[in-house]
Each structure stands twice: as structure tokens, then as C-alpha cells.
């Protein structure tokens, strides 16, 4: 069974267990409205546990599902959590206020004075703010660091939700079985987070002792950083994967940026190639050789393990060439590479790509020009153009990495050309949006 189905199967199984516990051992609610509130509250806890698992960066899950897909699920689970938490609060307060003795406002004030409900209310505020800054409109206007800092508060919200659950006499504490079940879920989720986010990165960095070995400008705004370390042959990295890089002592330690490997790992060194788009990526050019590097990873499922066919089409756009360049080094068989840039001078790593293509008998085509310019307009990723450039595209696995608009256009064209979904693999260079 594929990991994706297995993952969602386990999630559904847990939903079933929560329902079973709710309808068998949970205490009687005050009324139907209050009952709906309690029911939603248990789902909110389950969604939070799911959220923790999705961001835990467990190597096993990440390798099979890919961090971009896990992050996208995390985003949608987050918005679902927002609605479930809000409705939980509304229904519980409305349920208590249904009697003649008090109004919703009086109930709200009463809850605000009790530790359990108060913990839940504060968690609710954090979830609402985190959802607010994650809406596309707000996300585009906020600095990555601000958006990230708000998300860090969600860890505090998790602790508050746990306190809230413990204080409330609900399905959590209703029976020994329910208690054991919920504790097992929470221990798993928090444990996964500690293992994936703390223990594995610390252990890997202590073991490999990464350091900058060379900094090589590739163009005016693109630079490659070569990294060496101990026992790199034991690092389970593959072409197409990325690390989240920190340069402590040089850049601020809390700044961490994801960059793909731009060469297949050879057991002796790693290489990243970055385009200067903001502070951290621009500063890479000035990092002294010998600087310490803290690297989290490898992450991502954009690797040759995803291949289902013998023939491959690699499509790169701009600096999206980095994982494509690494994949070309590793792939065997019939490979076609399309590299989309505005001008030939913009095509970083082109000489390397051409040398690799020659050595492997791969066909490489540089697609230059402005989209829509000329008559007929230049539209390289319209279905008919793509089919003309690569007539056997439906027989190939397609790996695409480029700017979001290009990646979307390519995926749309591949759908129109009836390339099966399992043959299409995309890396979006975006974990947050
Ligand atoms: C999986 C992945 C692989 C990538 N590989 C490459 C690569 O090989 N070469 C390359 O040039 N770029 C790559 N990127 C993009 C690169 O991470 C950003 O350009 C870089 O982090 C920008 O940081 P900055 O501080 O210079 O710019 P900023 O101005 O701070 O950020 C510019 C944009 O980058 C995004 N960004 C900033 N920091 C992070 C972060 N820590 N995590 C996620 N997104 C962030 C923000 O959404 C922002 O819109 C990759 C991104 C991802 C998600």
C-alpha cells in the first residue's frame, strides 16, 4: 500500500476511535448543543496531534511523502483546525447558555475565570492569529520570520490544549481506555516532533561537523556553497533533496533557509546553489571558508525513487535548475532536459548540465525568450508546444522545478496531455505559502 493511503488510513482509524469513545464512555452532555461542542473539541485535539505529526519532519514520512506535500496538508489541516476550534467554543458556550440562568456573555466570563477553559481560550486566540497570518493575502505581505515567529507560539497552544483537555471532564478522562488512548496519541505526536526536529538534526550535525569548503560565484546573483564534513558517505542524502541551512556565527542562528543540493552527493561533499532574493541568500556570497554549518535534512521526495518509467523528462525554470542538475547526474536511461530562462546568460550551471548531458547521451534544450512574446506567441509549456518538444512525454516521468507560475503551467499541460499523475513530480521551492 502506498504511504499516502496508509497515512490517511491511520488518521481515519483514529477518527473512528474518537467517535467510538465519545458515543460509549464520554459523560452525558448538558444538552445537544453542548454535545456538539464536546464532539468538535475532541476533533480539535485530534487535528492538533495531526498537525504536530505533519511538521515533525520524520525522515520516514518525509522520504515517502515529501515535505512540500506534508506542508500543504499541514496548511489545510490548520484552516480546518481553525474552524473546528472556533465552532467548539461557540457550541460549548451556547450549550451552557441554553438554560434560563445565564447568557452567553456570562458563560464566557465564567469560563475565563476557570483554569481549564481559560487555557483553551488562550489556545484559541493563538490558533486564530496563526490562521490569520497564513491566509495568502497576509502571508505575501509578511516577512517569513514574522510568520514563522507566530507559528512558534502554536507550540505553547499545544501545551494549553493538553491542559484544557486534562482539566475538562470529557472523553479524555472519562475512562482508563480513553485516557490511555489520548496519552498515547499525545506522547507519539510530541515524541515525533522532538525526534524529527531536535534529536535527529543535533545528532547528524554532531556526527558530520559540516563546514564551508568553498564559495563559488555562478553569476552576478547566484552563488554555490560547497560543504564538507566527516563521514558524509553515511549521510542518507540523494540527488533532488534539500537541507535547511544555518550558518551560525556568521548569519543569525534563527535564520534557516532551505536550499536544494545542486550536485548529487558523492560521499565527500555537498553543494547548494542559491539565488540572492533577500538578506540570507545574498549574504551567502560572503561566508568565509571554514565557517561552521548547521544543516537539517536531507528532506524531500523529489528523487529518482519516485520514478515509475525508464524514460525521464526534467524541466527546470531559473534557479529551479539546482535539484534538476543533481538529478541529471544520478539518472540513467533516456533523459530529456528542458531548461527555461529568459536569456542564455541567465542559465546558471548550464555548462555543467551540458557536460552531464553529453556524458549520459541526454538531450538538453534551452528555452529562452519572454512568455507570450512574438507571433505566434512563445508559450513553451502550452500542451501542444510541450508535446511537439517531447513527443513521447506520456511515456516519461516528469520532474519539474521552477517558479510557481511555470510549475503550475507545466502541471496543467501535463494533465491536458494525459500524463498519469503518478509520473509527475514537482518541487515548488515554497514551504510556507
Ligand atoms: C524545498 C526548497 C528548496 C529550495 N531550493 C533552493 C535552491 O536550490 N536555490 C535557491 O536559490 N533557492 C531555493 N529555495 C528558495 C530559498 O529557500 C529562498 O529563496 C530563501 O530562503 C530566501 O531567503 P532570504 O532570506 O534570502 O530572502 P527573504 O526575502 O527573507 O525571503 C524571500 C522568500 O523566500 C521565502 N523564505 C525565506 N526564508 C525561508 C525559509 N526559511 N523557509 C522557506 N521559505 C523561506 C519566503 O517565503 C520569502 O517570500 C528553496 C526553497 C524551498 C522551500
Short mmCIF file of C-alpha atoms and ligand atoms in Angstrom, two decimals:
data_model
loop_
_atom_site.label_atom_id
_atom_site.label_comp_id
_atom_site.label_asym_id
_atom_site.label_seq_id
_atom_site.Cartn_x
_atom_site.Cartn_y
_atom_site.Cartn_z
CA UNK A 1 0.00 0.00 0.00
CA UNK A 2 1.27 3.49 -0.78
CA UNK A 3 2.37 5.59 2.18
CA UNK A 4 -0.16 8.34 1.41
CA UNK A 5 -3.09 5.91 1.67
CA UNK A 6 -1.57 4.30 4.74
CA UNK A 7 -1.14 7.71 6.40
CA UNK A 8 -4.74 8.84 5.80
CA UNK A 9 -5.99 5.35 6.68
CA UNK A 10 -4.38 5.70 10.12
CA UNK A 11 -5.90 9.19 10.50
CA UNK A 12 -9.39 7.86 9.67
CA UNK A 13 -8.91 4.95 12.05
CA UNK A 14 -8.22 7.45 14.82
CA UNK A 15 -11.31 9.45 13.91
CA UNK A 16 -13.29 6.20 14.26
CA UNK A 17 -11.74 5.50 17.70
CA UNK A 18 -12.56 9.05 18.89
CA UNK A 19 -16.17 8.62 17.74
CA UNK A 20 -16.41 5.22 19.42
CA UNK A 21 -15.06 6.64 22.70
CA UNK A 22 -17.36 9.64 22.50
CA UNK A 23 -20.50 7.57 21.99
CA UNK A 24 -19.62 4.90 24.57
CA UNK A 25 -17.69 6.30 27.54
CA UNK A 26 -17.97 10.10 27.35
CA UNK A 27 -20.08 11.75 30.06
CA UNK A 28 -23.59 12.92 29.16
CA UNK A 29 -23.55 16.44 27.74
CA UNK A 30 -25.82 19.10 29.20
CA UNK A 31 -27.84 19.25 26.02
CA UNK A 32 -27.49 18.57 22.27
CA UNK A 33 -25.73 21.88 21.56
CA UNK A 34 -23.19 21.27 24.32
CA UNK A 35 -22.76 17.70 22.98
CA UNK A 36 -21.84 19.03 19.53
CA UNK A 37 -19.33 21.37 21.20
CA UNK A 38 -17.66 18.48 23.07
CA UNK A 39 -17.63 16.34 19.93
CA UNK A 40 -15.90 19.15 18.00
CA UNK A 41 -13.43 19.68 20.85
CA UNK A 42 -12.18 16.10 20.58
CA UNK A 43 -11.70 16.59 16.83
CA UNK A 44 -9.76 19.79 17.52
CA UNK A 45 -7.37 17.82 19.75
CA UNK A 46 -7.03 15.13 17.07
CA UNK A 47 -6.31 17.79 14.42
CA UNK A 48 -3.64 19.33 16.64
CA UNK A 49 -1.96 15.96 17.06
CA UNK A 50 -2.11 15.53 13.26
CA UNK A 51 -0.55 18.99 12.82
CA UNK A 52 2.36 18.08 15.07
CA UNK A 53 2.94 14.86 13.15
CA UNK A 54 2.84 16.69 9.80
CA UNK A 55 5.53 19.19 10.85
CA UNK A 56 7.67 16.72 12.81
CA UNK A 57 9.96 16.18 9.80
CA UNK A 58 10.15 12.48 10.48
CA UNK A 59 12.68 11.12 7.96
CA UNK A 60 10.49 8.07 7.24
CA UNK A 61 7.43 10.14 6.30
CA UNK A 62 9.36 12.89 4.54
CA UNK A 63 11.22 10.50 2.25
CA UNK A 64 7.98 8.84 1.15
CA UNK A 65 5.56 11.75 1.02
CA UNK A 66 7.77 14.83 0.58
CA UNK A 67 7.93 17.90 2.76
CA UNK A 68 6.09 20.08 0.23
CA UNK A 69 3.08 17.75 0.31
CA UNK A 70 3.23 17.38 4.12
CA UNK A 71 3.41 21.18 4.42
CA UNK A 72 0.44 21.60 2.09
CA UNK A 73 -1.58 19.11 4.19
CA UNK A 74 -0.43 21.00 7.30
CA UNK A 75 -1.78 24.22 5.79
CA UNK A 76 -5.22 22.75 5.06
CA UNK A 77 -5.36 20.92 8.38
CA UNK A 78 -4.53 24.28 10.01
CA UNK A 79 -7.51 26.03 8.43
CA UNK A 80 -9.76 23.09 9.33
CA UNK A 81 -8.46 23.27 12.90
CA UNK A 82 -9.28 26.98 12.99
CA UNK A 83 -12.95 26.36 12.12
CA UNK A 84 -13.29 23.34 14.40
CA UNK A 85 -11.77 25.22 17.37
CA UNK A 86 -13.98 28.27 16.81
CA UNK A 87 -17.13 26.14 16.47
CA UNK A 88 -16.14 24.09 19.54
CA UNK A 89 -16.01 27.28 21.64
CA UNK A 90 -19.23 28.67 20.18
CA UNK A 91 -21.19 25.44 20.73
CA UNK A 92 -19.89 24.84 24.27
CA UNK A 93 -20.73 28.39 25.36
CA UNK A 94 -24.10 28.26 23.57
CA UNK A 95 -24.81 24.90 25.20
CA UNK A 96 -24.15 26.27 28.71
CA UNK A 97 -26.10 29.42 27.94
CA UNK A 98 -29.13 27.47 26.67
CA UNK A 99 -30.73 27.41 30.14
CA UNK A 100 -32.63 30.35 31.60
CA UNK A 101 -29.98 31.13 34.26
CA UNK A 102 -27.27 32.80 32.14
CA UNK A 103 -26.40 34.43 28.85
CA UNK A 104 -23.55 33.50 26.51
CA UNK A 105 -21.57 36.55 27.72
CA UNK A 106 -21.97 35.49 31.37
CA UNK A 107 -20.83 31.97 30.45
CA UNK A 108 -17.84 33.36 28.59
CA UNK A 109 -16.82 35.41 31.64
CA UNK A 110 -17.33 32.45 33.95
CA UNK A 111 -15.09 30.25 31.74
CA UNK A 112 -12.43 32.96 31.60
CA UNK A 113 -12.07 32.61 35.38
CA UNK A 114 -11.50 28.82 35.32
CA UNK A 115 -8.02 27.37 34.53
CA UNK A 116 -9.13 24.63 32.08
CA UNK A 117 -11.41 26.72 29.88
CA UNK A 118 -9.05 29.71 30.13
CA UNK A 119 -6.18 27.57 28.76
CA UNK A 120 -8.47 26.56 25.88
CA UNK A 121 -9.42 30.19 25.21
CA UNK A 122 -5.79 31.34 25.01
CA UNK A 123 -5.01 28.43 22.66
CA UNK A 124 -7.99 29.52 20.55
CA UNK A 125 -6.57 33.05 20.22
CA UNK A 126 -3.17 31.67 19.12
CA UNK A 127 -4.81 29.39 16.52
CA UNK A 128 -6.90 32.29 15.18
CA UNK A 129 -3.83 34.56 14.86
CA UNK A 130 -1.76 31.79 13.21
CA UNK A 131 -4.58 31.09 10.72
CA UNK A 132 -4.91 34.85 10.07
CA UNK A 133 -1.24 35.31 9.16
CA UNK A 134 -1.35 32.21 6.96
CA UNK A 135 -4.07 33.49 4.64
CA UNK A 136 -2.40 34.05 1.28
CA UNK A 137 -3.05 37.82 1.33
CA UNK A 138 -1.40 38.29 4.74
CA UNK A 139 1.33 35.72 4.07
CA UNK A 140 2.52 37.59 0.97
CA UNK A 141 2.83 40.83 2.93
CA UNK A 142 4.58 39.43 5.98
CA UNK A 143 8.26 38.70 6.37
CA UNK A 144 8.96 34.98 6.57
CA UNK A 145 10.46 35.47 10.06
CA UNK A 146 7.29 37.16 11.39
CA UNK A 147 5.07 34.45 10.00
CA UNK A 148 7.39 31.83 11.47
CA UNK A 149 7.52 33.52 14.92
CA UNK A 150 3.71 33.44 15.16
CA UNK A 151 3.82 29.76 14.33
CA UNK A 152 6.29 29.10 17.15
CA UNK A 153 3.56 30.26 19.58
CA UNK A 154 1.50 27.31 18.39
CA UNK A 155 3.75 25.05 20.45
CA UNK A 156 2.54 26.94 23.52
CA UNK A 157 -1.01 26.50 22.23
CA UNK A 158 -0.43 22.74 22.06
CA UNK A 159 0.55 22.69 25.75
CA UNK A 160 -2.54 24.77 26.61
CA UNK A 161 -4.81 22.41 24.68
CA UNK A 162 -3.40 19.48 26.62
CA UNK A 163 -4.03 21.30 29.93
CA UNK A 164 -7.53 22.16 28.70
CA UNK A 165 -8.23 18.53 27.88
CA UNK A 166 -6.90 17.33 31.22
CA UNK A 167 -8.94 19.82 33.25
CA UNK A 168 -12.18 19.17 31.44
CA UNK A 169 -14.09 16.08 32.50
CA UNK A 170 -14.57 14.90 28.94
CA UNK A 171 -13.97 11.87 26.78
CA UNK A 172 -10.26 12.34 27.56
CA UNK A 173 -10.57 11.44 31.21
CA UNK A 174 -13.83 9.52 31.09
CA UNK A 175 -12.36 6.01 31.29
CA UNK A 176 -8.94 4.34 31.64
CA UNK A 177 -9.11 3.24 27.98
CA UNK A 178 -9.86 6.79 26.79
CA UNK A 179 -7.10 8.19 28.99
CA UNK A 180 -4.55 5.63 27.73
CA UNK A 181 -5.58 6.27 24.13
CA UNK A 182 -5.27 10.07 24.31
CA UNK A 183 -1.99 9.93 26.24
CA UNK A 184 -0.57 7.53 23.64
CA UNK A 185 -1.54 9.95 20.84
CA UNK A 186 -0.02 12.98 22.58
CA UNK A 187 3.18 11.13 23.52
CA UNK A 188 3.52 9.94 19.92
CA UNK A 189 3.00 13.43 18.43
CA UNK A 190 5.27 15.30 20.84
CA UNK A 191 7.85 12.48 20.65
CA UNK A 192 7.79 12.61 16.83
CA UNK A 193 8.35 16.36 16.97
CA UNK A 194 11.27 16.06 19.38
CA UNK A 195 12.87 13.27 17.37
CA UNK A 196 12.38 14.87 13.94
CA UNK A 197 13.03 18.50 14.84
CA UNK A 198 15.61 18.20 17.62
CA UNK A 199 17.25 14.81 18.13
CA UNK A 200 17.94 13.82 14.51
CA UNK A 201 19.34 17.26 13.43
CA UNK A 202 21.53 17.54 16.57
CA UNK A 203 22.84 14.04 16.15
CA UNK A 204 23.56 14.46 12.42
CA UNK A 205 25.39 17.76 12.91
CA UNK A 206 27.43 16.42 15.80
CA UNK A 207 28.38 13.44 13.69
CA UNK A 208 29.15 15.17 10.38
CA UNK A 209 30.62 18.51 11.59
CA UNK A 210 29.71 20.41 8.42
CA UNK A 211 31.95 23.30 7.31
CA UNK A 212 32.07 25.61 4.29
CA UNK A 213 34.76 24.33 1.93
CA UNK A 214 34.37 26.84 -0.92
CA UNK A 215 32.14 29.66 -2.13
CA UNK A 216 31.91 29.90 -5.90
CA UNK A 217 30.01 32.70 -7.69
CA UNK A 218 27.99 31.27 -10.60
CA UNK A 219 26.65 34.63 -11.84
CA UNK A 220 26.03 38.16 -10.52
CA UNK A 221 23.26 36.95 -8.22
CA UNK A 222 23.82 33.20 -7.87
CA UNK A 223 26.45 31.53 -5.71
CA UNK A 224 27.38 27.93 -4.93
CA UNK A 225 28.49 26.91 -1.45
CA UNK A 226 30.47 23.68 -1.11
CA UNK A 227 30.19 21.98 2.25
CA UNK A 228 32.43 19.27 3.64
CA UNK A 229 32.14 17.14 6.76
CA UNK A 230 33.01 13.88 8.48
CA UNK A 231 31.62 10.54 7.26
CA UNK A 232 29.49 12.17 4.57
CA UNK A 233 29.20 8.78 2.89
CA UNK A 234 26.97 7.81 5.86
CA UNK A 235 24.59 10.75 5.28
CA UNK A 236 21.46 9.33 3.60
CA UNK A 237 21.11 12.20 1.09
CA UNK A 238 20.02 11.81 -2.52
CA UNK A 239 20.02 13.97 -5.61
CA UNK A 240 16.85 16.12 -5.67
CA UNK A 241 16.69 16.56 -1.91
CA UNK A 242 17.24 19.73 0.11
CA UNK A 243 18.57 20.76 3.51
CA UNK A 244 17.57 23.64 5.75
CA UNK A 245 20.82 25.52 6.22
CA UNK A 246 22.07 27.68 9.09
CA UNK A 247 25.41 29.45 9.25
CA UNK A 248 25.84 30.08 13.00
CA UNK A 249 28.44 32.62 13.99
CA UNK A 250 28.07 34.20 10.59
CA UNK A 251 24.36 34.65 9.98
CA UNK A 252 21.81 34.90 12.83
CA UNK A 253 21.24 31.41 14.27
CA UNK A 254 17.46 31.55 13.97
CA UNK A 255 17.66 32.24 10.25
CA UNK A 256 17.36 28.96 8.43
CA UNK A 257 16.82 28.68 4.70
CA UNK A 258 16.01 25.69 2.55
CA UNK A 259 18.28 25.09 -0.46
CA UNK A 260 18.40 22.01 -2.65
CA UNK A 261 21.55 20.09 -3.36
CA UNK A 262 22.78 21.28 -6.74
CA UNK A 263 25.02 18.24 -7.23
CA UNK A 264 24.40 14.60 -6.41
CA UNK A 265 26.02 13.82 -3.03
CA UNK A 266 29.29 11.96 -3.64
CA UNK A 267 30.04 10.97 -0.03
CA UNK A 268 32.73 13.67 0.33
CA UNK A 269 30.95 17.00 -0.12
CA UNK A 270 27.57 18.67 -0.56
CA UNK A 271 26.80 21.66 -2.72
CA UNK A 272 23.99 24.20 -2.61
CA UNK A 273 23.44 26.90 -5.22
CA UNK A 274 21.42 29.93 -4.20
CA UNK A 275 19.97 32.93 -5.97
CA UNK A 276 20.09 36.19 -3.98
CA UNK A 277 16.47 37.18 -3.36
CA UNK A 278 16.73 38.55 0.19
CA UNK A 279 19.11 39.06 3.11
CA UNK A 280 20.12 35.48 3.85
CA UNK A 281 20.56 34.28 0.28
CA UNK A 282 22.51 37.43 -0.70
CA UNK A 283 24.85 37.03 2.31
CA UNK A 284 25.95 33.53 1.24
CA UNK A 285 28.41 35.10 -1.19
CA UNK A 286 30.41 36.50 1.73
CA UNK A 287 30.56 33.46 4.02
CA UNK A 288 34.18 32.72 4.91
CA UNK A 289 35.60 29.33 4.02
CA UNK A 290 35.84 27.20 7.17
CA UNK A 291 32.59 28.58 8.72
CA UNK A 292 30.51 26.13 10.71
CA UNK A 293 27.30 24.96 9.05
CA UNK A 294 24.22 23.55 10.78
CA UNK A 295 22.21 21.57 8.24
CA UNK A 296 18.83 19.98 8.87
CA UNK A 297 17.94 17.26 6.43
CA UNK A 298 18.06 15.69 3.96
CA UNK A 299 14.41 16.34 3.19
CA UNK A 300 12.11 15.89 0.24
CA UNK A 301 10.74 13.19 -2.02
CA UNK A 302 11.78 14.84 -5.30
CA UNK A 303 14.17 11.96 -6.01
CA UNK A 304 14.68 9.19 -8.52
CA UNK A 305 12.99 6.82 -6.02
CA UNK A 306 9.72 8.28 -7.35
CA UNK A 307 10.43 7.04 -10.87
CA UNK A 308 7.85 4.76 -12.44
CA UNK A 309 9.16 4.69 -16.06
CA UNK A 310 12.51 4.14 -17.79
CA UNK A 311 12.35 7.45 -19.60
CA UNK A 312 12.52 10.83 -17.83
CA UNK A 313 11.80 14.46 -18.66
CA UNK A 314 13.48 17.02 -16.40
CA UNK A 315 12.09 20.57 -16.56
CA UNK A 316 13.92 23.43 -14.83
CA UNK A 317 12.97 27.09 -14.61
CA UNK A 318 15.55 29.65 -13.42
CA UNK A 319 17.28 28.69 -10.18
CA UNK A 320 14.92 25.67 -10.06
CA UNK A 321 17.72 24.08 -12.04
CA UNK A 322 19.51 23.10 -8.78
CA UNK A 323 17.74 19.79 -7.98
CA UNK A 324 17.35 19.10 -11.72
CA UNK A 325 21.12 19.38 -12.19
CA UNK A 326 21.63 16.93 -9.29
CA UNK A 327 19.03 14.51 -10.65
CA UNK A 328 20.60 14.52 -14.13
CA UNK A 329 23.84 13.39 -12.54
CA UNK A 330 22.14 10.42 -10.92
CA UNK A 331 19.60 9.31 -13.54
CA UNK A 332 20.26 6.65 -16.11
CA UNK A 333 18.25 5.77 -19.23
CA UNK A 334 16.61 8.06 -21.75
CA UNK A 335 16.59 11.60 -20.29
CA UNK A 336 15.43 14.88 -21.84
CA UNK A 337 16.15 18.20 -20.06
CA UNK A 338 14.23 21.42 -20.75
CA UNK A 339 15.76 24.49 -19.12
CA UNK A 340 13.60 27.64 -19.18
CA UNK A 341 15.29 31.02 -18.74
CA UNK A 342 14.73 34.46 -20.24
CA UNK A 343 18.22 34.83 -21.70
CA UNK A 344 21.07 32.37 -22.20
CA UNK A 345 23.21 34.42 -19.76
CA UNK A 346 20.65 33.65 -17.01
CA UNK A 347 21.16 29.90 -17.33
CA UNK A 348 23.35 29.11 -14.31
CA UNK A 349 25.08 25.72 -14.18
CA UNK A 350 24.44 25.39 -17.95
CA UNK A 351 27.98 24.24 -18.76
CA UNK A 352 27.69 21.50 -16.12
CA UNK A 353 24.31 20.42 -17.44
CA UNK A 354 25.62 20.23 -20.99
CA UNK A 355 28.66 18.22 -19.92
CA UNK A 356 26.49 15.80 -17.95
CA UNK A 357 24.02 15.52 -20.85
CA UNK A 358 26.86 14.74 -23.25
CA UNK A 359 28.29 12.11 -20.91
CA UNK A 360 24.89 10.45 -20.47
CA UNK A 361 23.60 10.82 -24.01
CA UNK A 362 20.74 13.02 -22.72
CA UNK A 363 19.05 15.68 -24.88
CA UNK A 364 19.06 19.17 -23.43
CA UNK A 365 17.09 22.16 -24.74
CA UNK A 366 17.38 25.70 -23.52
CA UNK A 367 14.06 27.55 -23.83
CA UNK A 368 14.82 31.27 -23.94
CA UNK A 369 12.54 34.25 -24.53
CA UNK A 370 9.66 36.03 -22.84
CA UNK A 371 6.45 34.05 -22.47
CA UNK A 372 3.79 35.46 -24.81
CA UNK A 373 6.29 37.45 -26.92
CA UNK A 374 6.37 37.12 -30.74
CA UNK A 375 3.87 35.95 -33.33
CA UNK A 376 2.80 33.24 -32.81
CA UNK A 377 3.33 33.89 -29.09
CA UNK A 378 6.11 31.98 -27.35
CA UNK A 379 4.35 29.62 -24.93
CA UNK A 380 6.77 26.72 -24.33
CA UNK A 381 4.57 25.00 -21.76
CA UNK A 382 1.27 25.10 -23.61
CA UNK A 383 0.25 21.45 -24.16
CA UNK A 384 0.77 21.48 -27.95
CA UNK A 385 4.24 23.05 -27.62
CA UNK A 386 5.30 20.64 -24.91
CA UNK A 387 4.04 17.69 -26.97
CA UNK A 388 5.95 19.00 -30.02
CA UNK A 389 9.18 19.39 -28.00
CA UNK A 390 8.87 15.99 -26.27
CA UNK A 391 6.54 13.82 -28.40
CA UNK A 392 6.74 10.80 -26.07
CA UNK A 393 6.04 12.87 -22.92
CA UNK A 394 3.28 10.47 -21.77
CA UNK A 395 5.85 7.65 -21.54
CA UNK A 396 8.09 9.63 -19.20
CA UNK A 397 8.35 10.50 -15.56
CA UNK A 398 8.40 14.29 -15.42
CA UNK A 399 10.35 16.15 -12.72
CA UNK A 400 9.64 19.88 -12.69
CA UNK A 401 11.16 22.62 -10.54
CA UNK A 402 10.81 26.31 -11.26
CA UNK A 403 8.92 29.47 -10.36
CA UNK A 404 5.37 28.74 -9.09
CA UNK A 405 3.64 30.07 -12.23
CA UNK A 406 5.82 27.95 -14.50
CA UNK A 407 5.41 24.83 -12.40
CA UNK A 408 1.64 25.30 -12.42
CA UNK A 409 1.64 25.81 -16.20
CA UNK A 410 3.69 22.65 -16.73
CA UNK A 411 1.45 20.56 -14.47
CA UNK A 412 -1.64 21.87 -16.24
CA UNK A 413 -0.12 21.00 -19.64
CA UNK A 414 0.82 17.50 -18.45
CA UNK A 415 -2.77 16.95 -17.27
CA UNK A 416 -4.08 18.11 -20.65
CA UNK A 417 -1.69 15.70 -22.35
CA UNK A 418 -2.98 12.88 -20.10
CA UNK A 419 0.35 12.16 -18.41
CA UNK A 420 -0.64 9.99 -15.43
CA UNK A 421 -0.39 11.84 -12.10
CA UNK A 422 1.96 9.25 -10.61
CA UNK A 423 4.52 10.20 -13.30
CA UNK A 424 4.50 13.90 -12.39
CA UNK A 425 6.85 15.10 -9.63
CA UNK A 426 7.20 18.77 -8.65
CA UNK A 427 9.40 20.71 -6.22
CA UNK A 428 7.97 24.15 -5.54
CA UNK A 429 10.68 25.98 -3.55
CA UNK A 430 7.96 27.06 -1.16
CA UNK A 431 7.24 25.56 2.24
CA UNK A 432 5.24 28.41 3.65
CA UNK A 433 2.79 29.56 1.02
C1 LIG B 1 12.40 22.96 -0.66
C2 LIG B 1 13.06 24.26 -1.12
C3 LIG B 1 14.23 24.21 -1.85
C4 LIG B 1 14.81 25.40 -2.27
N1 LIG B 1 15.95 25.33 -3.02
C5 LIG B 1 16.53 26.47 -3.48
C6 LIG B 1 17.72 26.42 -4.26
O1 LIG B 1 18.27 25.36 -4.52
N2 LIG B 1 18.24 27.60 -4.69
C7 LIG B 1 17.63 28.81 -4.41
O2 LIG B 1 18.16 29.85 -4.82
N3 LIG B 1 16.50 28.87 -3.66
C8 LIG B 1 15.94 27.74 -3.19
N4 LIG B 1 14.80 27.81 -2.43
C9 LIG B 1 14.25 29.14 -2.10
C10 LIG B 1 15.03 29.71 -0.93
O3 LIG B 1 14.79 28.96 0.23
C11 LIG B 1 14.61 31.16 -0.63
O4 LIG B 1 14.86 31.92 -1.80
C12 LIG B 1 15.43 31.70 0.51
O5 LIG B 1 15.11 31.02 1.70
C13 LIG B 1 15.17 33.20 0.62
O6 LIG B 1 15.67 33.67 1.86
P1 LIG B 1 16.17 35.19 2.02
O7 LIG B 1 16.28 35.43 3.46
O8 LIG B 1 17.34 35.43 1.16
O9 LIG B 1 15.01 36.05 1.39
P2 LIG B 1 13.71 36.62 2.05
O10 LIG B 1 13.45 37.94 1.42
O11 LIG B 1 13.74 36.51 3.54
O12 LIG B 1 12.66 35.58 1.51
C14 LIG B 1 12.28 35.53 0.15
C15 LIG B 1 11.21 34.44 0.04
O13 LIG B 1 11.76 33.17 0.41
C16 LIG B 1 10.93 32.51 1.36
N5 LIG B 1 11.72 32.07 2.52
C17 LIG B 1 12.58 32.80 3.27
N6 LIG B 1 13.09 32.08 4.27
C18 LIG B 1 12.52 30.86 4.16
C19 LIG B 1 12.62 29.66 4.93
N7 LIG B 1 13.39 29.57 6.00
N8 LIG B 1 11.86 28.61 4.55
C20 LIG B 1 11.04 28.68 3.48
N9 LIG B 1 10.92 29.78 2.71
C21 LIG B 1 11.64 30.85 3.05
C22 LIG B 1 9.89 33.47 1.83
O14 LIG B 1 8.61 32.89 1.58
C23 LIG B 1 10.06 34.71 1.00
O15 LIG B 1 8.92 35.01 0.23
C24 LIG B 1 14.22 26.64 -1.97
C25 LIG B 1 13.06 26.68 -1.21
C26 LIG B 1 12.47 25.51 -0.78
C27 LIG B 1 11.25 25.56 0.04
#
